[in-house]
Coordinates of C-alpha atoms in Angstrom, one line a residue:
Chain Z
M26 CA 0.0 0.0 0.0
M27 CA 1.2 3.5 -0.8
K28 CA -0.1 6.8 0.5
I29 CA 0.4 9.8 -1.7
A30 CA -0.5 13.4 -0.5
I31 CA -1.3 16.0 -3.1
A32 CA -0.4 19.4 -1.6
S33 CA 0.4 23.0 -2.4
G34 CA 1.5 26.1 -0.4
K35 CA -1.1 28.1 -2.2
G36 CA -4.8 27.4 -2.7
G37 CA -6.2 27.2 -6.2
T38 CA -3.2 25.7 -7.9
G39 CA -5.1 22.5 -8.7
K40 CA -4.6 20.1 -5.8
T41 CA -8.2 18.8 -6.0
F42 CA -8.0 18.6 -9.8
V43 CA -4.8 16.5 -9.6
A44 CA -6.0 14.4 -6.6
T45 CA -9.4 13.5 -8.2
N46 CA -7.9 12.8 -11.6
I47 CA -5.2 10.6 -10.2
F48 CA -7.7 8.7 -8.2
Y49 CA -9.9 8.3 -11.3
S50 CA -6.9 7.1 -13.4
L51 CA -6.0 4.5 -10.8
C52 CA -9.6 3.2 -10.6
K53 CA -9.8 3.2 -14.4
N54 CA -6.7 1.0 -14.6
N55 CA -8.2 -1.4 -12.1
R56 CA -6.0 -0.5 -9.2
S57 CA -7.7 -0.4 -5.8
A58 CA -7.6 3.2 -4.6
M59 CA -9.1 5.4 -2.0
L60 CA -9.4 9.2 -2.0
V61 CA -9.2 11.0 1.3
D62 CA -10.2 14.7 1.3
C63 CA -8.2 16.2 4.1
D64 CA -9.1 19.8 3.2
A65 CA -11.5 19.9 6.1
E66 CA -12.2 23.6 5.9
A67 CA -13.3 23.4 2.2
P68 CA -13.7 19.7 1.2
N69 CA -14.7 19.5 -2.5
A70 CA -13.6 16.1 -3.8
I71 CA -17.0 14.4 -3.6
A72 CA -18.5 16.9 -6.0
F73 CA -16.6 15.1 -8.8
F74 CA -18.0 11.6 -8.2
D75 CA -21.3 10.0 -8.1
V76 CA -21.1 8.8 -4.6
N77 CA -23.4 7.6 -1.7
L78 CA -22.9 8.6 1.9
V79 CA -22.7 5.4 3.9
N80 CA -21.3 6.5 7.2
S81 CA -20.8 9.7 9.1
D82 CA -18.7 9.7 12.3
D83 CA -18.8 12.7 14.6
V84 CA -15.4 14.0 15.7
S85 CA -15.7 15.8 19.0
Q86 CA -13.6 17.4 21.6
R87 CA -14.0 17.4 25.4
V88 CA -14.7 20.8 27.1
P89 CA -15.0 21.5 30.8
V90 CA -18.2 22.0 32.7
I91 CA -17.8 23.8 36.0
S92 CA -20.1 23.3 38.8
S93 CA -20.7 26.6 40.6
N94 CA -21.8 24.7 43.7
A95 CA -18.6 22.8 44.2
C96 CA -16.3 25.6 42.9
T97 CA -14.3 27.6 45.5
Y98 CA -13.1 30.2 43.0
C99 CA -9.5 29.3 43.9
G100 CA -8.5 30.1 40.3
K101 CA -6.2 27.1 39.8
C102 CA -8.0 26.0 36.7
H103 CA -7.7 29.5 35.3
D104 CA -3.9 29.5 36.0
W105 CA -3.5 26.1 34.4
C106 CA -5.4 26.9 31.3
N107 CA -3.0 28.1 28.6
Y108 CA -5.6 29.1 26.2
N109 CA -7.4 31.7 28.3
A110 CA -10.6 29.6 28.0
I111 CA -11.6 30.0 31.7
F112 CA -13.0 33.4 32.8
I113 CA -13.0 34.0 36.6
L114 CA -14.1 36.9 38.8
P115 CA -13.7 35.5 42.4
P116 CA -15.1 38.5 44.4
V117 CA -18.5 38.2 42.6
K118 CA -18.3 34.4 42.3
V119 CA -18.3 34.2 38.5
I120 CA -16.6 31.4 36.6
Q121 CA -17.2 30.7 32.9
V122 CA -15.8 28.4 30.2
I123 CA -15.3 30.1 26.8
E124 CA -15.8 27.0 24.7
D125 CA -14.4 28.5 21.5
L126 CA -11.0 29.0 23.1
C127 CA -10.8 25.5 24.7
H128 CA -8.4 23.0 23.2
G129 CA -9.7 20.1 25.3
C130 CA -6.3 19.4 27.0
G131 CA -7.8 18.5 30.3
A132 CA -5.4 20.6 32.4
C133 CA -8.3 22.3 34.3
V134 CA -9.8 19.0 35.3
V135 CA -6.4 17.9 36.7
A136 CA -5.9 21.3 38.4
C137 CA -9.2 21.3 40.2
Q138 CA -8.9 19.9 43.8
Y139 CA -12.6 20.2 44.6
D140 CA -14.1 17.9 41.9
A141 CA -15.9 20.9 40.5
I142 CA -15.0 20.2 36.8
T143 CA -16.6 17.5 34.7
E144 CA -16.5 17.4 30.9
K145 CA -18.9 17.2 28.0
L146 CA -18.3 16.5 24.3
V147 CA -18.6 19.3 21.7
S148 CA -18.7 18.5 18.0
L149 CA -15.8 19.7 15.8
G150 CA -16.9 18.1 12.5
K151 CA -17.4 14.8 10.7
V152 CA -15.6 12.1 8.9
N153 CA -17.9 11.0 6.1
S154 CA -17.4 7.7 4.1
Y155 CA -18.8 7.4 0.6
L156 CA -19.5 4.4 -1.6
L157 CA -18.4 4.6 -5.2
N158 CA -19.3 1.6 -7.4
G159 CA -20.1 -0.4 -4.3
V160 CA -16.9 0.1 -2.4
V161 CA -16.0 2.7 0.3
S162 CA -13.5 4.6 -1.6
L163 CA -14.0 8.2 -0.6
I164 CA -13.4 9.6 2.9
E165 CA -14.0 13.2 3.7
A166 CA -12.9 15.3 6.6
R167 CA -15.5 18.2 7.1
M168 CA -14.9 20.7 9.9
N169 CA -17.8 22.6 11.4
I170 CA -17.8 26.3 10.6
G171 CA -15.9 28.4 13.0
V172 CA -14.0 25.6 14.7
M173 CA -10.5 26.7 15.9
S174 CA -8.4 24.1 14.0
P175 CA -9.2 21.3 11.6
V176 CA -6.4 19.1 12.8
S177 CA -8.5 16.7 14.9
V178 CA -11.0 16.2 12.1
I179 CA -8.1 15.5 9.6
K180 CA -6.5 13.0 12.0
A181 CA -9.7 11.2 12.4
A182 CA -10.1 11.0 8.6
L183 CA -6.6 9.7 8.2
K184 CA -7.2 7.0 10.8
K185 CA -10.5 6.0 9.0
A186 CA -8.6 5.6 5.7
D187 CA -6.3 2.9 6.9
T188 CA -7.6 0.1 4.7
M189 CA -6.5 -2.5 2.3
A190 CA -6.5 -0.3 -0.8
D191 CA -3.2 -0.3 -2.9
F192 CA -3.2 3.4 -3.2
I193 CA -4.5 6.1 -0.8
I194 CA -4.6 9.5 -2.3
L195 CA -4.7 12.3 0.3
D196 CA -6.0 15.7 -0.9
S197 CA -4.2 18.0 1.4
P198 CA -5.4 21.3 2.9
P199 CA -3.5 24.4 1.5
G200 CA -0.7 26.1 3.4
T201 CA 2.3 24.9 5.3
S202 CA 0.9 24.9 8.8
C203 CA -0.3 22.1 11.1
P204 CA -3.2 20.8 8.9
F205 CA -0.8 20.4 6.0
I206 CA 1.9 18.8 8.1
Q207 CA -0.5 16.3 9.6
T208 CA -1.5 15.2 6.1
A209 CA 2.1 15.1 4.8
L210 CA 3.3 13.1 7.8
A211 CA 0.8 10.4 7.0
A212 CA 2.0 10.0 3.4
D213 CA 4.9 8.0 1.8
F214 CA 5.3 10.6 -0.9
V215 CA 4.1 14.2 -1.4
I216 CA 3.2 15.7 -4.8
L217 CA 3.3 19.5 -4.7
V218 CA 1.1 21.2 -7.3
T219 CA 2.3 24.6 -8.3
E220 CA 1.8 27.2 -11.1
P221 CA 4.6 29.2 -12.9
T222 CA 3.5 32.5 -11.3
P223 CA 5.4 34.6 -8.6
F224 CA 2.7 33.9 -5.9
S225 CA 2.8 30.2 -6.4
F226 CA 6.6 30.1 -6.6
S227 CA 6.8 31.8 -3.3
D228 CA 4.4 29.4 -1.7
L229 CA 6.2 26.4 -3.3
K230 CA 9.5 27.4 -1.7
Q231 CA 7.8 27.5 1.7
S232 CA 6.2 24.0 1.2
V233 CA 9.6 22.6 0.0
E234 CA 11.3 24.0 3.2
T235 CA 8.7 22.3 5.4
L236 CA 8.9 19.0 3.6
K237 CA 12.6 19.0 3.9
K238 CA 12.3 19.7 7.6
I239 CA 10.2 16.6 8.1
N240 CA 12.2 14.5 5.7
K241 CA 9.4 13.6 3.4
P242 CA 10.2 12.7 -0.2
F243 CA 8.4 14.9 -2.7
G244 CA 8.1 15.9 -6.4
V245 CA 6.4 18.7 -8.2
I246 CA 3.7 19.0 -10.8
V247 CA 3.6 22.3 -12.7
N248 CA 0.0 23.1 -13.5
K249 CA -1.1 25.8 -16.0
A250 CA 2.3 25.6 -17.6
G251 CA 2.7 28.3 -20.3
L252 CA 1.3 31.1 -18.1
G253 CA 3.6 33.3 -16.0
N254 CA 7.4 33.0 -16.2
A255 CA 10.2 30.4 -16.0
D256 CA 11.5 31.2 -12.4
I257 CA 10.0 28.0 -11.1
Y258 CA 11.9 25.8 -13.5
F259 CA 15.3 27.4 -12.7
Y260 CA 14.5 26.8 -9.0
L261 CA 13.6 23.1 -9.5
E262 CA 16.8 22.5 -11.4
K263 CA 19.0 24.3 -9.0
E264 CA 17.4 22.5 -6.0
K265 CA 17.5 19.2 -7.8
I266 CA 13.7 18.7 -7.2
Q267 CA 12.0 16.2 -9.4
L268 CA 9.6 17.7 -11.9
L269 CA 7.1 14.9 -12.1
H270 CA 4.8 16.3 -14.7
E271 CA 3.7 19.4 -16.5
I272 CA 0.0 20.2 -17.3
L273 CA -0.2 22.8 -20.1
F274 CA -2.6 25.7 -19.5
D275 CA -5.7 24.8 -21.4
I276 CA -8.9 26.8 -21.0
E277 CA -10.9 23.7 -21.8
I278 CA -9.5 22.0 -18.7
A279 CA -10.7 25.0 -16.6
E280 CA -14.1 24.8 -18.2
L281 CA -14.5 21.1 -17.7
Y282 CA -13.3 21.2 -14.1
S283 CA -15.6 24.1 -13.3
T284 CA -18.6 22.0 -14.2
G285 CA -17.6 19.2 -11.7
K286 CA -16.3 16.8 -14.4
I287 CA -13.3 14.6 -14.2
V288 CA -11.1 16.1 -16.9
A289 CA -9.3 12.8 -17.6
E290 CA -12.6 11.3 -18.6
T291 CA -12.7 13.6 -21.6
K292 CA -9.0 14.2 -22.1
Q293 CA -7.7 10.6 -22.0
Y294 CA -4.1 11.6 -22.4
L295 CA -4.3 12.9 -18.8
E296 CA -5.5 9.5 -17.5
I297 CA -2.5 7.8 -19.1
E298 CA 0.0 10.4 -18.0
F299 CA -1.2 10.4 -14.4
Y300 CA -1.3 6.6 -14.3
N301 CA 2.3 6.4 -15.6
M302 CA 3.4 9.0 -13.2
I303 CA 2.0 7.1 -10.2
K304 CA 3.6 3.9 -11.4
K305 CA 6.9 5.6 -11.5
I306 CA 6.5 7.1 -8.0
M307 CA 5.6 3.7 -6.8
R308 CA 8.7 2.1 -8.2
Q309 CA 10.9 4.8 -6.7
Y310 CA 9.2 5.3 -3.3
G311 CA 6.7 2.6 -2.7
N312 CA 6.4 -0.1 -0.2
S313 CA 7.8 1.9 2.7
D314 CA 4.8 1.0 4.9
N315 CA 4.5 4.4 6.5
Q316 CA 2.9 3.7 9.9
R317 CA 0.7 6.3 11.5
Chain A
M26 CA -13.0 52.1 6.8
E27 CA -11.8 48.5 6.9
I28 CA -12.6 46.2 4.0
A29 CA -11.8 42.5 4.2
I30 CA -11.4 40.4 1.1
I31 CA -11.9 36.7 1.7
S32 CA -12.8 33.4 0.0
G33 CA -13.6 30.0 1.2
K34 CA -11.4 28.5 -1.6
G35 CA -7.8 29.5 -2.3
G36 CA -6.7 30.8 -5.6
T37 CA -9.9 32.6 -6.5
G38 CA -8.0 36.0 -6.8
K39 CA -8.2 37.6 -3.3
S40 CA -4.7 39.0 -3.5
I41 CA -5.0 40.3 -7.0
I42 CA -8.2 42.1 -6.1
S43 CA -6.7 43.4 -2.9
A44 CA -3.7 44.7 -4.9
A45 CA -6.1 46.4 -7.3
F46 CA -8.1 48.1 -4.6
A47 CA -4.9 49.2 -2.9
T48 CA -3.9 51.1 -6.0
L49 CA -7.2 52.5 -7.0
I50 CA -7.1 55.3 -4.5
E51 CA -4.3 57.4 -3.0
N52 CA -2.8 56.3 0.3
V53 CA -4.0 53.1 2.0
V54 CA -3.0 50.7 4.6
L55 CA -2.7 47.2 3.1
A56 CA -2.7 44.4 5.5
D57 CA -1.9 40.8 4.3
C58 CA -3.8 38.6 6.8
D59 CA -3.0 35.4 4.9
V60 CA -0.2 34.8 7.4
D61 CA 0.2 31.2 6.2
A62 CA 1.2 32.2 2.7
A63 CA 1.6 36.0 2.5
N64 CA 2.0 37.1 -1.1
L65 CA 1.2 40.7 -1.5
Y66 CA 4.7 41.8 -0.6
L67 CA 5.8 40.1 -3.8
I68 CA 3.9 42.8 -5.8
F69 CA 4.6 45.8 -3.6
N70 CA 8.1 45.1 -2.2
P71 CA 7.5 47.1 1.0
V72 CA 10.4 48.8 2.8
H73 CA 10.5 47.2 6.3
E74 CA 10.3 49.7 9.1
E75 CA 9.5 47.3 11.9
E76 CA 9.8 43.6 12.6
K77 CA 8.2 41.9 15.6
I78 CA 8.6 38.4 16.9
Y79 CA 5.3 36.6 17.2
I80 CA 5.2 33.9 19.9
G81 CA 2.9 31.3 18.3
G82 CA 2.8 28.9 21.3
H83 CA 4.9 26.5 23.2
K84 CA 6.4 23.0 22.6
A85 CA 7.2 20.6 25.3
V86 CA 10.8 19.2 25.5
I87 CA 12.1 16.4 27.7
D88 CA 15.2 16.7 29.9
Y89 CA 16.5 13.1 29.7
D90 CA 18.9 13.7 32.7
K91 CA 15.9 14.0 34.9
C92 CA 13.3 11.8 33.1
S93 CA 12.7 8.6 35.2
M94 CA 10.6 6.9 32.4
C95 CA 7.5 6.8 34.7
G96 CA 5.2 7.4 31.7
L97 CA 2.8 9.6 33.6
C98 CA 3.0 12.3 31.0
I99 CA 1.9 9.8 28.3
S100 CA -1.3 9.0 30.1
Y101 CA -2.1 12.7 30.6
C102 CA -1.4 14.0 27.1
R103 CA -4.6 14.2 25.1
F104 CA -2.9 15.1 21.8
E105 CA -1.2 11.8 21.4
A106 CA 2.1 13.7 21.3
I107 CA 4.0 11.6 23.8
T108 CA 5.1 8.0 23.1
T109 CA 7.9 5.7 23.9
V110 CA 10.4 5.2 21.1
N111 CA 13.3 2.8 21.7
N112 CA 12.6 2.8 25.5
K113 CA 12.8 6.6 25.5
I114 CA 9.9 9.0 26.2
T115 CA 9.6 11.1 23.0
I116 CA 7.5 14.1 22.4
S117 CA 6.4 14.8 18.8
E118 CA 6.9 18.4 18.0
T119 CA 4.2 18.4 15.4
S120 CA 1.5 16.9 17.7
C121 CA 2.3 18.9 20.8
D122 CA -0.4 21.6 21.4
G123 CA 1.6 23.5 24.1
C124 CA -0.9 23.0 26.9
F125 CA 1.7 22.7 29.7
L126 CA -0.1 19.9 31.4
C127 CA 2.8 17.4 31.1
T128 CA 5.2 20.0 32.6
R129 CA 2.8 20.5 35.5
I130 CA 2.2 16.8 36.3
C131 CA 5.8 15.5 35.8
P132 CA 7.0 14.3 39.2
E133 CA 10.7 14.8 38.2
N134 CA 10.3 18.3 36.7
A135 CA 11.8 16.8 33.5
I136 CA 9.6 18.6 31.0
N137 CA 10.3 22.2 29.8
M138 CA 8.2 24.4 27.6
I139 CA 10.0 26.1 24.7
Q140 CA 8.6 29.1 22.9
N141 CA 7.9 29.1 19.2
D142 CA 9.4 32.4 18.2
K143 CA 10.1 31.9 14.5
S144 CA 7.0 33.7 13.2
R145 CA 7.2 37.4 12.4
M146 CA 5.1 40.5 11.8
F147 CA 6.4 43.1 9.4
S148 CA 5.3 46.7 8.9
G149 CA 6.6 49.2 6.5
S150 CA 5.9 51.5 3.5
F151 CA 5.0 50.7 -0.1
R152 CA 4.5 53.0 -3.1
N153 CA 0.9 53.7 -2.2
G154 CA 0.9 53.8 1.5
K155 CA 1.7 51.5 4.4
M156 CA 1.8 47.7 4.5
V157 CA 1.5 45.2 7.4
Y158 CA 1.9 41.5 7.0
G159 CA 2.7 38.4 9.0
R160 CA 4.7 35.3 8.2
L161 CA 3.9 32.2 10.1
A162 CA 6.9 29.9 10.5
P163 CA 6.4 26.6 8.5
G164 CA 4.6 24.0 10.5
E165 CA 3.2 26.3 13.2
E166 CA -0.4 26.2 14.0
N167 CA -2.3 28.6 11.7
S168 CA -3.3 31.0 14.4
G169 CA -5.8 33.9 14.3
K170 CA -3.6 35.5 17.0
L171 CA -1.0 36.6 14.4
V172 CA -3.8 37.9 12.2
N173 CA -5.0 40.0 15.2
M174 CA -1.5 41.3 15.6
V175 CA -1.4 42.4 11.9
R176 CA -4.8 44.0 12.1
E177 CA -4.0 45.9 15.3
K178 CA -0.8 47.2 13.7
A179 CA -2.6 48.2 10.6
K180 CA -5.1 50.2 12.6
Q181 CA -2.3 51.9 14.6
V182 CA -0.4 52.7 11.3
A183 CA -3.6 54.2 9.8
K184 CA -4.2 56.4 12.8
E185 CA -0.7 57.6 13.0
N186 CA -0.5 58.5 9.3
G187 CA -4.0 59.8 9.0
I188 CA -5.0 57.1 6.4
K189 CA -8.7 56.4 6.1
M190 CA -8.7 53.1 4.2
I191 CA -7.6 49.8 5.5
I192 CA -7.7 46.8 3.0
L193 CA -7.3 43.4 4.5
D194 CA -6.3 40.5 2.2
G195 CA -7.7 37.5 4.0
P196 CA -6.8 33.9 4.4
P197 CA -8.7 31.1 2.7
G198 CA -10.9 28.7 4.7
I199 CA -13.5 29.1 7.3
G200 CA -11.5 28.7 10.5
C201 CA -10.0 30.9 13.1
P202 CA -7.8 33.1 10.9
V203 CA -10.8 34.1 8.8
I204 CA -12.8 34.9 11.8
S205 CA -10.0 37.1 13.1
T206 CA -9.8 38.9 9.8
I207 CA -13.5 39.8 9.6
T208 CA -14.3 40.5 13.3
G209 CA -15.3 44.2 13.4
V210 CA -14.6 45.2 9.8
D211 CA -17.0 47.5 7.9
K212 CA -17.3 45.5 4.7
V213 CA -16.6 42.0 3.6
V214 CA -16.0 41.0 0.0
I215 CA -16.1 37.3 -0.9
V216 CA -14.3 36.4 -4.1
T217 CA -15.5 33.3 -5.8
E218 CA -15.1 31.5 -9.2
P219 CA -17.7 29.8 -11.3
S220 CA -17.0 26.2 -10.5
V221 CA -18.7 23.5 -8.4
S222 CA -16.1 23.9 -5.7
G223 CA -16.2 27.7 -5.9
L224 CA -20.0 27.8 -5.2
H225 CA -19.7 25.2 -2.5
D226 CA -17.0 27.1 -0.6
M227 CA -18.7 30.4 -1.1
K228 CA -21.8 29.1 0.6
R229 CA -19.8 28.1 3.6
T230 CA -18.1 31.5 3.7
V231 CA -21.3 33.4 3.4
E232 CA -22.6 31.4 6.4
I233 CA -19.7 32.5 8.5
V234 CA -20.0 36.1 7.5
K235 CA -23.7 36.1 8.3
K236 CA -22.7 35.0 11.8
F237 CA -21.1 38.4 12.2
N238 CA -24.3 40.2 11.1
L239 CA -22.4 41.4 8.0
N240 CA -23.8 41.4 4.5
P241 CA -21.0 40.3 2.2
W242 CA -20.5 41.5 -1.3
I243 CA -19.7 38.9 -3.9
I244 CA -17.2 39.2 -6.8
I245 CA -17.4 36.5 -9.4
N246 CA -13.8 36.2 -10.7
K247 CA -13.0 34.4 -14.0
F248 CA -16.8 34.4 -14.7
N249 CA -16.3 33.6 -18.4
L250 CA -14.7 30.2 -17.6
N251 CA -18.2 28.9 -17.1
N252 CA -21.1 31.2 -17.8
E253 CA -23.7 28.7 -16.7
M254 CA -22.1 28.3 -13.3
S255 CA -21.8 32.1 -13.0
R256 CA -25.5 32.3 -13.4
Q257 CA -26.0 29.7 -10.8
I258 CA -24.0 31.6 -8.4
E259 CA -25.9 34.8 -9.3
N260 CA -29.2 33.1 -8.7
W261 CA -28.1 31.6 -5.4
C262 CA -27.0 35.1 -4.3
K263 CA -30.3 36.7 -5.4
K264 CA -32.3 34.0 -3.5
H265 CA -30.3 34.7 -0.3
K266 CA -30.4 38.5 -0.8
I267 CA -26.7 38.9 -1.3
S268 CA -25.4 41.4 -3.7
V269 CA -23.1 40.6 -6.5
A270 CA -20.7 43.6 -6.7
G271 CA -19.4 42.6 -10.1
Y272 CA -17.9 40.1 -12.6
L273 CA -14.2 39.9 -13.6
P274 CA -13.2 38.0 -16.7
F275 CA -10.3 35.5 -16.9
T276 CA -7.5 37.2 -18.7
S277 CA -3.8 36.5 -18.9
Q278 CA -3.2 40.2 -18.3
I279 CA -3.6 39.4 -14.6
V280 CA -0.7 37.0 -14.6
N281 CA 1.4 39.3 -16.7
A282 CA 0.8 42.1 -14.2
M283 CA 1.9 39.8 -11.4
V284 CA 5.1 38.8 -13.2
Q285 CA 5.9 42.5 -13.6
Q286 CA 5.2 43.1 -9.9
M287 CA 2.3 45.4 -10.5
S288 CA -1.4 45.4 -9.7
I289 CA -3.6 45.2 -12.7
I290 CA -4.5 48.9 -12.2
E291 CA -0.9 49.9 -12.4
Y292 CA -0.2 47.5 -15.4
N293 CA -3.0 48.7 -17.5
K294 CA -5.3 51.4 -16.1
N295 CA -7.5 51.6 -19.2
S296 CA -8.2 47.9 -19.6
E297 CA -11.7 46.7 -19.3
I298 CA -10.9 44.7 -16.2
S299 CA -9.3 47.7 -14.5
K300 CA -12.4 49.8 -15.2
T301 CA -14.6 47.1 -13.8
L302 CA -12.6 46.9 -10.7
G303 CA -13.0 50.6 -10.3
T304 CA -16.7 50.4 -10.5
I305 CA -16.8 47.4 -8.1
Y306 CA -14.7 49.3 -5.6
N307 CA -17.0 52.4 -5.7
T308 CA -20.1 50.2 -5.3
I309 CA -18.7 48.5 -2.3
I310 CA -17.5 51.7 -0.6
H311 CA -20.6 53.8 -1.2
E312 CA -23.5 51.4 -0.8

């Protein structure tokens, strides 16, 4: 089994386009594959497939509930809370939990010597499993609106995706912060999707730095090639980064994609190119059995 | 006046539009709130006048001289950040949430908290006013707190220099950094594009803006890539009483301007797209 994450520093470079089309190409070539949409803030992958929801698991977090009867207003829970999630005014006997700020670490529960704190579960989002042609092949992390961080929901989706499929394609959230790292860490190989524009180039450098830091093998797909300038190619050559593939800018691709179609279905050359690319990556980096 | 430009989906053209707005009038404060992937400085090349360290949080580190391997910390850590590797207690830097609980319960005082101090906030001048932006160090939690710091600084700079307009280029997504960007602003602009994913993400973004009792303006960027989808977005907006401020076509001029380190207004003031942006800006400001 091999896990491949599709990522990019910047949004809108074509991560979901590449992830969904690779997944399609693998299925088309009779390889068992699963697609995990880890972009919990804006999951879109399911829009491209005719899928049925079979399972929806709630992802929750514990938050404290403080009993005002048992509380002595000693303030220790407030001192131990590193997220300023407990508001206390001892003279007037007011203590309140600001749930939006709570990270669910449990420090307040340990701090309280008067058994005044219990916990309840608060929903952060869902991990949805979808059937495609009779097999569970799509997993989606979907964070509730306004939740502090998507990381817990992404982690739950990654756990759910540990199956027997030969290939697990992870559609990563954008950026180089925690949500991206959690996704990249779970992969054997990372494909960075970029565009030959100054914005994308800047974000690519940031992603490369991050992946080098966590020692993750990676390669680059240049999408919308032909637009912008050549800076990105000089950089790849200088840094000896593998250029996995180039997708020429084609307004028809943008049009097909915008209607929610799998582009490789119409443009079969993409199916062949993507499948060959994955086979090559598998030969070079496969079978590492990344455990997470 | 503070205008925030956001989008649920990345790559819809937030920064391009922010850059255009920032060069449509004289003298603005431009704040790049996409601290995870700040880009506007690439166009405007600001002169740094101030650099501030941003403490993003803390990470737990074990002192092996003191650690007795009791494993108490493992049982208390809720982030699954502490494990035993080769008979050694090990804390994963990427999983640690910096809650301090392990430090507090360790009977040997063997765990220390170290500050994440690699993130920065910059402020300075550019050719059309002042600029403030943040850079989150790779791998750090994408925090709204750095966005707050950027916004506070932008307000301060505006006041000190008598500048009336603050333009906030927002982060993608619907999480904490977006909330920090739009809390208390006067106007919110959501940039979307005519695709299935564009519409889906826009709906989630509208929902979040409504929670702040704000009525967002919509800009449909690259509308000509899918006219049918543009109409669908327009109809959805009409049904939900949300105003579409305007439509921008897909044109390679945008990319060419970016390569030349210019906003589209600076690159070609008399182009159709520049004129449309001018009209959109006036609509948003005055209505």
